Amino acid sequence: FSTTLCYLEREDAYLMLHRIKKQDDYNHDKWVGVGGKFERFESPEDCLVREVREETGLTMHAPVYRGIVDFFCDPWPAERMHLYTCTQFAGTMTDCSEGTLEWVPKQAVQALPIWQGDKIFFDLLAKDAPFFHLELHYEGDTLTKAILDGKEL
């Protein structure tokens, strides 16, 4: 299945979602960006704009498509995530039904409870890497293999 994920940026901080409100959430207690699953016939950008508005109340302008991240973890189906960042947005932030939204300084993100593979793409974002394809293979919560643009890390 396909999903989107966006990190809104402001004053050297990312808008992060601390996933603590949803039942049976495989992201429970993790800090993630905002986004979600595609609806039928949606493009990645349409999905992203809708999900960010639903989860934050904010309307994005000119999101930047940064990469594709494929997740593999039995027994779940493979997931293709379209990763974006965005510095231009408007509106008033609202509460999110899935967790708590918080602006986190970029240098503090790596110390949060985040997925191991997220640390790889945060590093790529920090280096302003060109568009990338990242494959992340997990067994439970453990990252067992990472492949960046065809090369194993």
CSV table of C-alpha atoms in Angstrom, one decimal, residues 73-74 76 115 138-143:
chain,number,residue,atom,x,y,z
A,73,CYS,CA,8.3,-6.2,7.7
A,74,ASP,CA,6.5,-9.6,8.0
A,76,TRP,CA,2.5,-6.8,7.2
A,115,TRP,CA,12.2,4.2,14.0
A,138,TYR,CA,12.5,-4.8,9.7
A,139,GLU,CA,12.0,-7.7,11.9
A,140,GLY,CA,9.6,-6.3,14.5
A,141,ASP,CA,11.1,-3.0,15.7
A,142,THR,CA,14.6,-4.0,14.6
A,143,LEU,CA,16.1,-2.7,11.3
